[in-house]
Coordinates of C-alpha atoms in Angstrom, one line a residue:
M1 CA 35.3 84.7 170.4
A2 CA 35.7 88.6 169.5
Q3 CA 34.5 89.7 166.2
T4 CA 36.3 91.1 163.5
P5 CA 35.8 94.3 163.0
L6 CA 34.2 95.1 159.4
N7 CA 37.1 96.1 156.7
E8 CA 36.7 100.3 156.5
S9 CA 36.0 99.4 152.5
A10 CA 32.6 97.2 153.1
R11 CA 30.7 99.5 155.3
A12 CA 28.4 101.2 153.3
P13 CA 29.3 105.0 152.8
S14 CA 27.0 108.1 154.2
V15 CA 26.1 110.2 151.4
G16 CA 24.1 113.0 152.2
E17 CA 21.2 114.6 150.3
L18 CA 22.3 115.6 146.3
T19 CA 22.3 119.6 146.8
P20 CA 24.0 121.0 143.6
P21 CA 24.7 124.5 143.4
D22 CA 22.5 126.5 141.4
R23 CA 24.3 128.5 138.8
T24 CA 23.5 130.4 136.2
L25 CA 25.1 128.7 133.1
M26 CA 26.8 131.1 130.3
G27 CA 29.5 128.8 129.4
P28 CA 29.6 126.8 126.2
G29 CA 27.4 124.4 127.4
P30 CA 25.3 122.9 129.2
S31 CA 22.8 126.0 129.4
D32 CA 20.2 126.5 131.6
V33 CA 17.2 123.7 131.2
N34 CA 14.0 125.0 130.9
P35 CA 12.0 124.4 133.6
R36 CA 9.1 121.8 131.3
V37 CA 12.0 120.1 130.1
L38 CA 12.8 119.0 134.0
R39 CA 9.1 118.2 134.7
A40 CA 9.0 115.9 131.5
M41 CA 12.1 114.1 133.6
S42 CA 9.9 113.9 136.5
T43 CA 7.5 111.5 134.9
P44 CA 6.5 108.1 135.0
L45 CA 9.5 105.6 132.8
V46 CA 8.0 103.6 130.5
G47 CA 10.0 100.9 128.7
H48 CA 11.8 101.6 125.5
L49 CA 9.3 99.0 123.3
D50 CA 6.4 100.0 124.9
P51 CA 3.7 101.3 122.3
S52 CA 3.7 104.5 124.2
F53 CA 7.1 105.2 123.6
V54 CA 7.1 104.4 120.3
E55 CA 5.0 107.0 119.3
I56 CA 7.0 109.6 121.5
M57 CA 9.7 108.2 119.4
D58 CA 7.6 108.8 116.2
E59 CA 7.2 112.2 117.8
V60 CA 11.0 112.9 118.4
Q61 CA 11.9 112.3 115.1
E62 CA 9.4 114.7 113.6
L63 CA 10.3 117.5 115.5
L64 CA 14.0 116.6 114.9
R65 CA 13.3 117.1 111.1
Y66 CA 11.8 120.6 111.9
T67 CA 14.9 121.6 113.8
F68 CA 16.9 120.2 111.5
R69 CA 15.3 122.0 108.6
T70 CA 15.2 118.5 106.7
D71 CA 12.8 115.5 105.5
N72 CA 15.3 113.0 106.3
Q73 CA 13.8 109.5 107.1
W74 CA 17.2 108.8 109.3
T75 CA 16.8 111.6 111.9
I76 CA 17.2 110.0 115.0
P77 CA 18.5 110.8 118.9
I78 CA 21.3 108.7 119.5
S79 CA 21.8 107.5 122.8
G80 CA 24.7 109.6 124.4
T81 CA 26.4 112.8 124.7
G82 CA 27.0 115.0 121.1
S83 CA 30.5 113.5 120.7
A84 CA 28.1 110.1 120.6
A85 CA 26.2 111.6 117.5
M86 CA 29.7 112.8 116.3
E87 CA 31.5 109.2 116.6
A88 CA 28.0 107.8 114.8
A89 CA 28.3 110.2 112.3
I90 CA 32.1 109.7 111.4
G91 CA 32.0 106.3 112.1
N92 CA 29.4 104.9 109.8
V93 CA 30.0 107.1 107.6
V94 CA 33.7 106.8 106.7
E95 CA 34.9 103.3 106.1
P96 CA 38.2 102.2 106.1
G97 CA 40.4 103.2 102.9
D98 CA 38.1 106.2 102.9
T99 CA 39.5 109.8 103.1
M100 CA 38.5 112.2 105.0
L101 CA 38.9 115.9 104.2
V102 CA 39.0 118.2 107.7
P103 CA 39.2 121.6 108.8
T104 CA 42.3 122.9 111.1
N105 CA 40.6 126.1 112.5
G106 CA 39.2 124.8 116.1
Y107 CA 39.5 122.4 118.7
F108 CA 36.4 120.4 117.2
G109 CA 37.8 119.7 113.7
G110 CA 40.6 118.3 115.8
R111 CA 38.1 115.8 117.1
M112 CA 36.8 114.9 113.8
A113 CA 40.0 114.0 112.3
S114 CA 40.8 111.6 115.6
M115 CA 37.7 110.2 114.9
A116 CA 37.9 109.2 111.2
R117 CA 41.4 107.7 111.9
R118 CA 39.7 105.4 114.6
A119 CA 37.5 104.7 111.9
G120 CA 40.3 103.1 109.4
G121 CA 40.5 106.7 106.8
E122 CA 43.0 108.8 106.2
V123 CA 42.6 112.3 107.2
V124 CA 43.6 115.5 105.3
E125 CA 43.4 118.9 106.0
V126 CA 42.1 122.3 105.1
D127 CA 43.7 124.8 106.9
A128 CA 42.5 127.9 108.4
P129 CA 43.5 129.8 111.5
W130 CA 42.3 129.4 114.9
G131 CA 39.4 131.8 115.1
E132 CA 38.3 132.1 111.1
P133 CA 36.1 130.3 108.9
L134 CA 37.3 128.2 106.4
D135 CA 38.0 129.9 103.1
T136 CA 35.9 128.3 99.8
D137 CA 38.5 128.9 97.3
D138 CA 41.1 126.8 99.8
V139 CA 38.3 124.0 100.1
T140 CA 38.0 123.9 96.6
D141 CA 41.9 123.8 96.2
A142 CA 42.2 120.5 98.7
L143 CA 38.9 118.8 97.4
A144 CA 41.1 119.1 94.0
E145 CA 44.4 118.1 95.6
H146 CA 42.6 115.1 97.6
D147 CA 39.5 114.5 95.9
P148 CA 38.1 112.9 99.7
D149 CA 35.1 110.2 100.2
V150 CA 34.2 112.4 103.0
F151 CA 34.4 116.8 103.8
G152 CA 33.9 117.5 107.2
F153 CA 33.1 120.8 108.6
V154 CA 32.0 122.8 111.9
H155 CA 29.3 125.0 111.3
A156 CA 29.3 126.5 114.9
E157 CA 32.9 126.5 116.2
T158 CA 32.8 126.2 120.0
S159 CA 36.4 126.6 120.9
T160 CA 36.8 130.3 119.0
G161 CA 33.0 131.7 118.5
V162 CA 33.3 131.6 114.9
V163 CA 30.0 130.6 112.5
Q164 CA 31.0 129.3 108.8
P165 CA 29.5 131.1 106.6
D166 CA 28.9 130.4 102.8
V167 CA 27.6 126.4 103.7
P168 CA 25.8 125.8 100.3
E169 CA 28.8 126.9 98.4
L170 CA 31.3 124.3 100.7
T171 CA 28.8 122.0 100.2
A172 CA 28.7 122.1 95.8
A173 CA 32.2 121.9 96.0
A174 CA 32.5 119.1 98.1
H175 CA 29.4 117.8 96.1
D176 CA 31.4 118.4 92.7
H177 CA 33.9 115.9 94.2
D178 CA 31.4 113.3 94.9
A179 CA 32.5 113.8 98.2
L180 CA 29.5 113.6 101.5
V181 CA 29.4 116.6 103.4
I182 CA 29.3 115.7 107.6
A183 CA 28.5 118.9 109.9
D184 CA 28.9 119.9 113.1
T185 CA 26.1 121.4 114.5
V186 CA 26.6 121.2 118.1
T187 CA 26.4 125.0 118.6
S188 CA 24.2 126.1 115.9
L189 CA 21.4 123.6 115.9
G190 CA 18.0 125.3 117.4
G191 CA 20.1 128.6 118.2
V192 CA 21.5 130.0 114.9
E193 CA 20.5 129.9 111.1
L194 CA 20.9 126.1 109.5
R195 CA 19.1 124.2 106.8
V196 CA 20.3 121.0 106.1
D197 CA 17.9 120.2 103.0
E198 CA 18.4 123.3 101.7
W199 CA 22.2 123.8 102.1
G200 CA 22.9 120.6 101.1
I201 CA 24.1 118.9 104.4
D202 CA 24.7 114.8 103.9
V203 CA 25.2 114.3 107.8
A204 CA 24.6 116.5 110.8
Y205 CA 24.9 116.2 114.7
S206 CA 24.7 117.9 117.7
G207 CA 24.2 118.1 121.2
P208 CA 21.1 118.7 123.0
Q209 CA 22.7 120.8 126.0
K210 CA 23.4 123.9 124.2
C211 CA 21.0 125.8 121.9
L212 CA 18.0 123.0 122.7
S213 CA 18.5 123.4 126.6
C214 CA 18.3 119.8 127.5
P215 CA 20.6 117.5 129.5
P216 CA 23.3 115.8 127.5
G217 CA 21.9 111.8 127.0
A218 CA 19.9 112.1 123.8
S219 CA 21.9 113.6 121.0
P220 CA 20.7 114.8 117.3
L221 CA 21.8 112.9 114.2
T222 CA 20.4 113.4 110.3
L223 CA 21.5 111.7 107.5
S224 CA 20.2 111.8 104.1
D225 CA 18.8 108.6 102.0
E226 CA 22.3 108.6 100.1
T227 CA 24.3 108.3 102.6
M228 CA 22.2 106.2 105.1
D229 CA 22.8 103.6 101.8
K230 CA 26.5 104.2 101.6
V231 CA 26.2 102.4 105.6
L232 CA 24.3 99.9 104.4
A233 CA 26.8 99.2 102.1
R234 CA 29.8 99.3 103.8
D235 CA 32.1 95.9 103.2
E236 CA 33.0 96.0 106.6
E237 CA 30.8 96.6 109.9
P238 CA 31.3 99.6 111.5
R239 CA 34.5 99.5 114.8
S240 CA 31.2 100.0 117.2
W241 CA 28.1 98.0 117.7
Y242 CA 27.1 100.5 119.6
L243 CA 26.7 103.3 117.6
D244 CA 26.8 101.0 114.5
L245 CA 23.5 102.7 112.4
S246 CA 22.6 99.4 110.4
L247 CA 21.9 98.3 113.7
L248 CA 20.0 101.3 115.2
E249 CA 18.0 101.2 112.0
G250 CA 15.9 98.6 113.3
Y251 CA 15.0 100.5 116.6
W252 CA 14.7 103.8 114.6
G253 CA 13.1 102.9 111.7
D254 CA 9.7 100.9 110.7
E255 CA 10.3 97.2 112.5
R256 CA 11.5 99.1 116.5
S257 CA 13.1 95.9 117.2
Y258 CA 15.4 95.7 120.3
H259 CA 19.1 97.1 120.2
H260 CA 19.6 98.6 123.3
T261 CA 17.7 100.0 126.2
A262 CA 17.0 103.6 125.2
P263 CA 17.3 106.6 127.8
V264 CA 13.8 106.5 128.3
T265 CA 13.8 109.9 130.6
N266 CA 16.6 111.7 128.2
V267 CA 14.2 110.9 125.5
Y268 CA 11.4 112.6 127.5
A269 CA 13.7 116.0 128.1
L270 CA 14.5 116.1 124.4
R271 CA 10.8 115.8 123.1
E272 CA 9.8 118.6 125.3
A273 CA 13.1 120.7 124.2
L274 CA 11.8 120.5 120.6
R275 CA 8.6 120.9 122.0
L276 CA 9.6 124.3 123.1
V277 CA 11.6 124.8 119.7
A278 CA 8.0 124.0 117.4
E279 CA 6.0 126.3 119.6
E280 CA 8.5 129.5 119.4
G281 CA 8.7 128.9 115.4
I282 CA 13.0 128.1 113.9
E283 CA 13.2 131.2 112.3
E284 CA 11.7 132.8 115.5
R285 CA 14.3 131.5 118.3
W286 CA 17.1 132.2 115.6
A287 CA 15.9 135.7 115.7
R288 CA 15.9 135.9 119.8
H289 CA 19.3 134.2 119.6
E290 CA 21.0 136.8 117.3
R291 CA 19.2 139.7 119.6
L292 CA 20.0 139.1 122.9
A293 CA 23.8 137.8 122.1
G294 CA 23.9 141.1 120.3
A295 CA 23.0 143.0 123.5
L296 CA 25.6 140.7 125.2
K297 CA 28.2 141.7 122.9
A298 CA 27.2 145.5 123.2
G299 CA 27.8 145.1 126.5
V300 CA 31.0 143.4 126.6
E301 CA 32.3 146.0 123.9
G302 CA 30.8 148.6 125.7
M303 CA 33.1 147.9 128.6
G304 CA 36.3 148.1 126.5
L305 CA 36.3 144.4 125.6
E306 CA 37.3 143.1 122.5
M307 CA 35.4 140.1 120.4
N308 CA 38.0 137.6 119.3
A309 CA 35.5 137.0 115.9
P310 CA 34.8 139.6 113.4
D311 CA 31.2 140.6 113.0
E312 CA 30.6 138.7 109.6
Y313 CA 31.4 135.8 111.3
W314 CA 30.5 136.3 115.1
L315 CA 28.5 132.9 116.3
P316 CA 25.8 134.4 118.2
S317 CA 25.6 131.1 120.7
L318 CA 28.9 131.4 122.0
N319 CA 30.7 134.6 122.3
A320 CA 34.5 134.5 122.0
V321 CA 35.9 137.4 124.4
R322 CA 39.3 138.3 124.1
V323 CA 41.1 138.9 127.5
P324 CA 42.7 141.6 129.0
D325 CA 45.9 142.6 129.0
G326 CA 47.3 140.7 132.3
I327 CA 44.3 139.0 133.8
D328 CA 44.3 135.7 134.5
D329 CA 41.4 134.2 132.6
G330 CA 41.1 130.9 134.9
A331 CA 40.9 133.3 138.2
V332 CA 38.1 135.2 136.5
C333 CA 36.1 132.3 135.8
D334 CA 36.9 131.1 139.3
A335 CA 35.3 134.1 140.9
L336 CA 32.5 134.5 138.9
L337 CA 31.7 131.2 140.2
E338 CA 32.1 131.9 144.1
Q339 CA 30.7 135.4 144.0
Y340 CA 28.0 134.6 141.5
D341 CA 26.8 131.4 140.7
L342 CA 27.7 132.2 137.4
E343 CA 29.5 130.0 135.2
I344 CA 31.4 131.0 131.7
A345 CA 34.5 129.5 130.6
G346 CA 38.4 130.2 129.4
G347 CA 39.9 129.0 126.0
L348 CA 40.7 125.6 124.4
G349 CA 43.7 124.7 122.3
D350 CA 45.4 127.5 120.3
L351 CA 43.5 130.0 122.0
D352 CA 43.6 128.9 125.6
G353 CA 44.4 131.9 128.2
E354 CA 43.2 134.2 125.5
I355 CA 39.4 133.9 125.4
F356 CA 36.5 133.9 127.7
R357 CA 33.9 131.5 125.9
I358 CA 30.8 133.3 126.8
G359 CA 27.3 131.5 125.8
C360 CA 24.0 132.6 124.5
M361 CA 22.1 129.7 124.1
G362 CA 18.7 128.4 124.6
H363 CA 16.7 129.1 127.8
S364 CA 19.8 130.9 129.3
A365 CA 19.2 133.2 126.4
R366 CA 17.3 135.4 128.1
P367 CA 17.5 139.7 129.0
E368 CA 18.1 139.1 132.7
N369 CA 20.8 137.0 132.1
V370 CA 22.5 139.0 129.5
I371 CA 22.3 141.8 132.0
Y372 CA 23.5 139.4 134.8
V373 CA 26.6 138.2 132.7
V374 CA 27.6 141.4 132.1
T375 CA 27.0 143.2 135.1
A376 CA 29.2 140.3 137.2
L377 CA 32.0 140.0 134.5
G378 CA 32.7 143.6 134.5
D379 CA 32.9 144.0 138.4
V380 CA 35.1 140.9 138.7
L381 CA 37.6 142.5 135.6
E382 CA 37.7 146.1 137.4
S383 CA 37.9 143.9 140.8
M384 CA 41.5 142.4 139.8
G385 CA 42.5 146.1 137.8
A386 CA 41.5 145.3 134.1
D387 CA 40.9 148.5 132.1
V388 CA 37.4 148.3 132.0
D389 CA 33.7 150.7 132.4
P390 CA 31.5 148.2 134.1
G391 CA 29.0 151.0 134.3
A392 CA 29.6 151.5 130.9
G393 CA 28.6 148.1 129.4
V394 CA 25.8 147.7 131.5
S395 CA 24.4 150.9 129.4
A396 CA 25.6 149.1 126.4
T397 CA 23.4 146.3 127.3
R398 CA 20.5 148.0 128.2
D399 CA 20.3 150.0 125.2
A400 CA 20.5 147.2 122.6
L401 CA 17.7 145.3 124.7

């Protein structure tokens, strides 16, 4: 009797050894990972309730408090990417029927709005053009008009290269209306000045893959005691079981009771990344990012390009550079990958096709990387006919360094 041939789908796939390209990551994230973080990820796995891992959890929480500049007890890494920390913040703090005031000045303000609606909240907006920060007077007027329960803002808007100034004024205005304040610090934590307690921020969330130079998977979140009291007193459970902070409290709080299997290796990575922050010193780290990004900014301006954000709210960790007339930003990004193994990105939303987004974050924020990206960008732009002077750009960068 003839043997029936195996169905193609039943055969084991033949997949070779993993060999990803060795890129220099100077886009909006992820950033280059410090070799110490990679080594930490290769250490032996333990159980997520192992006594040794419980000690590691304590250390991560203490290091996060230092990096956020907060004494908040409820300072934890959420198991997931930065968007998971974002949804944990909004989905727990915003209850059905609550009103949340959100900004319109960038892509991630729009994501705040989407998450608030999914949580059952009513969304109202405070308007500002893409590429500009929120105006304190506009926020104050919107608070008076809508009397929201929650006010959200993006501290470092990854889509526009804008940092929000005058944060204490915004939080004070919100608190005058008894609104809790949620801050998106995904592109600022560990790279741009951020003082959660001193600035009156009630909730801040972030991602590990930007200024912390850590692979995504365990994302920082901090909540004030007042905010956590609101979360624990909710009449209706949050719509996400996985991100329910009243349940996560049992795992990250004193009980250390089972909720889910934590991403142990990602927590190792975050611990080592935060150790690097503490060793460097948080204020010294802020200064390094500003100094090296300043050299990058000097280089792109020196070759004849324009920054998207004015100096007063330029975001060092994410440099938004205007695309020259007649140049296809996607073609430039593709050429940099193919010719230089260098990653930068184009714009999002309202700025799609209008800007390059060049990161200067964490382990990527090094002099050799800054020189490399200015050199490569100038070369590619010149080859495509852009009106640039690559040599002047490199000279300006070197002078700034």
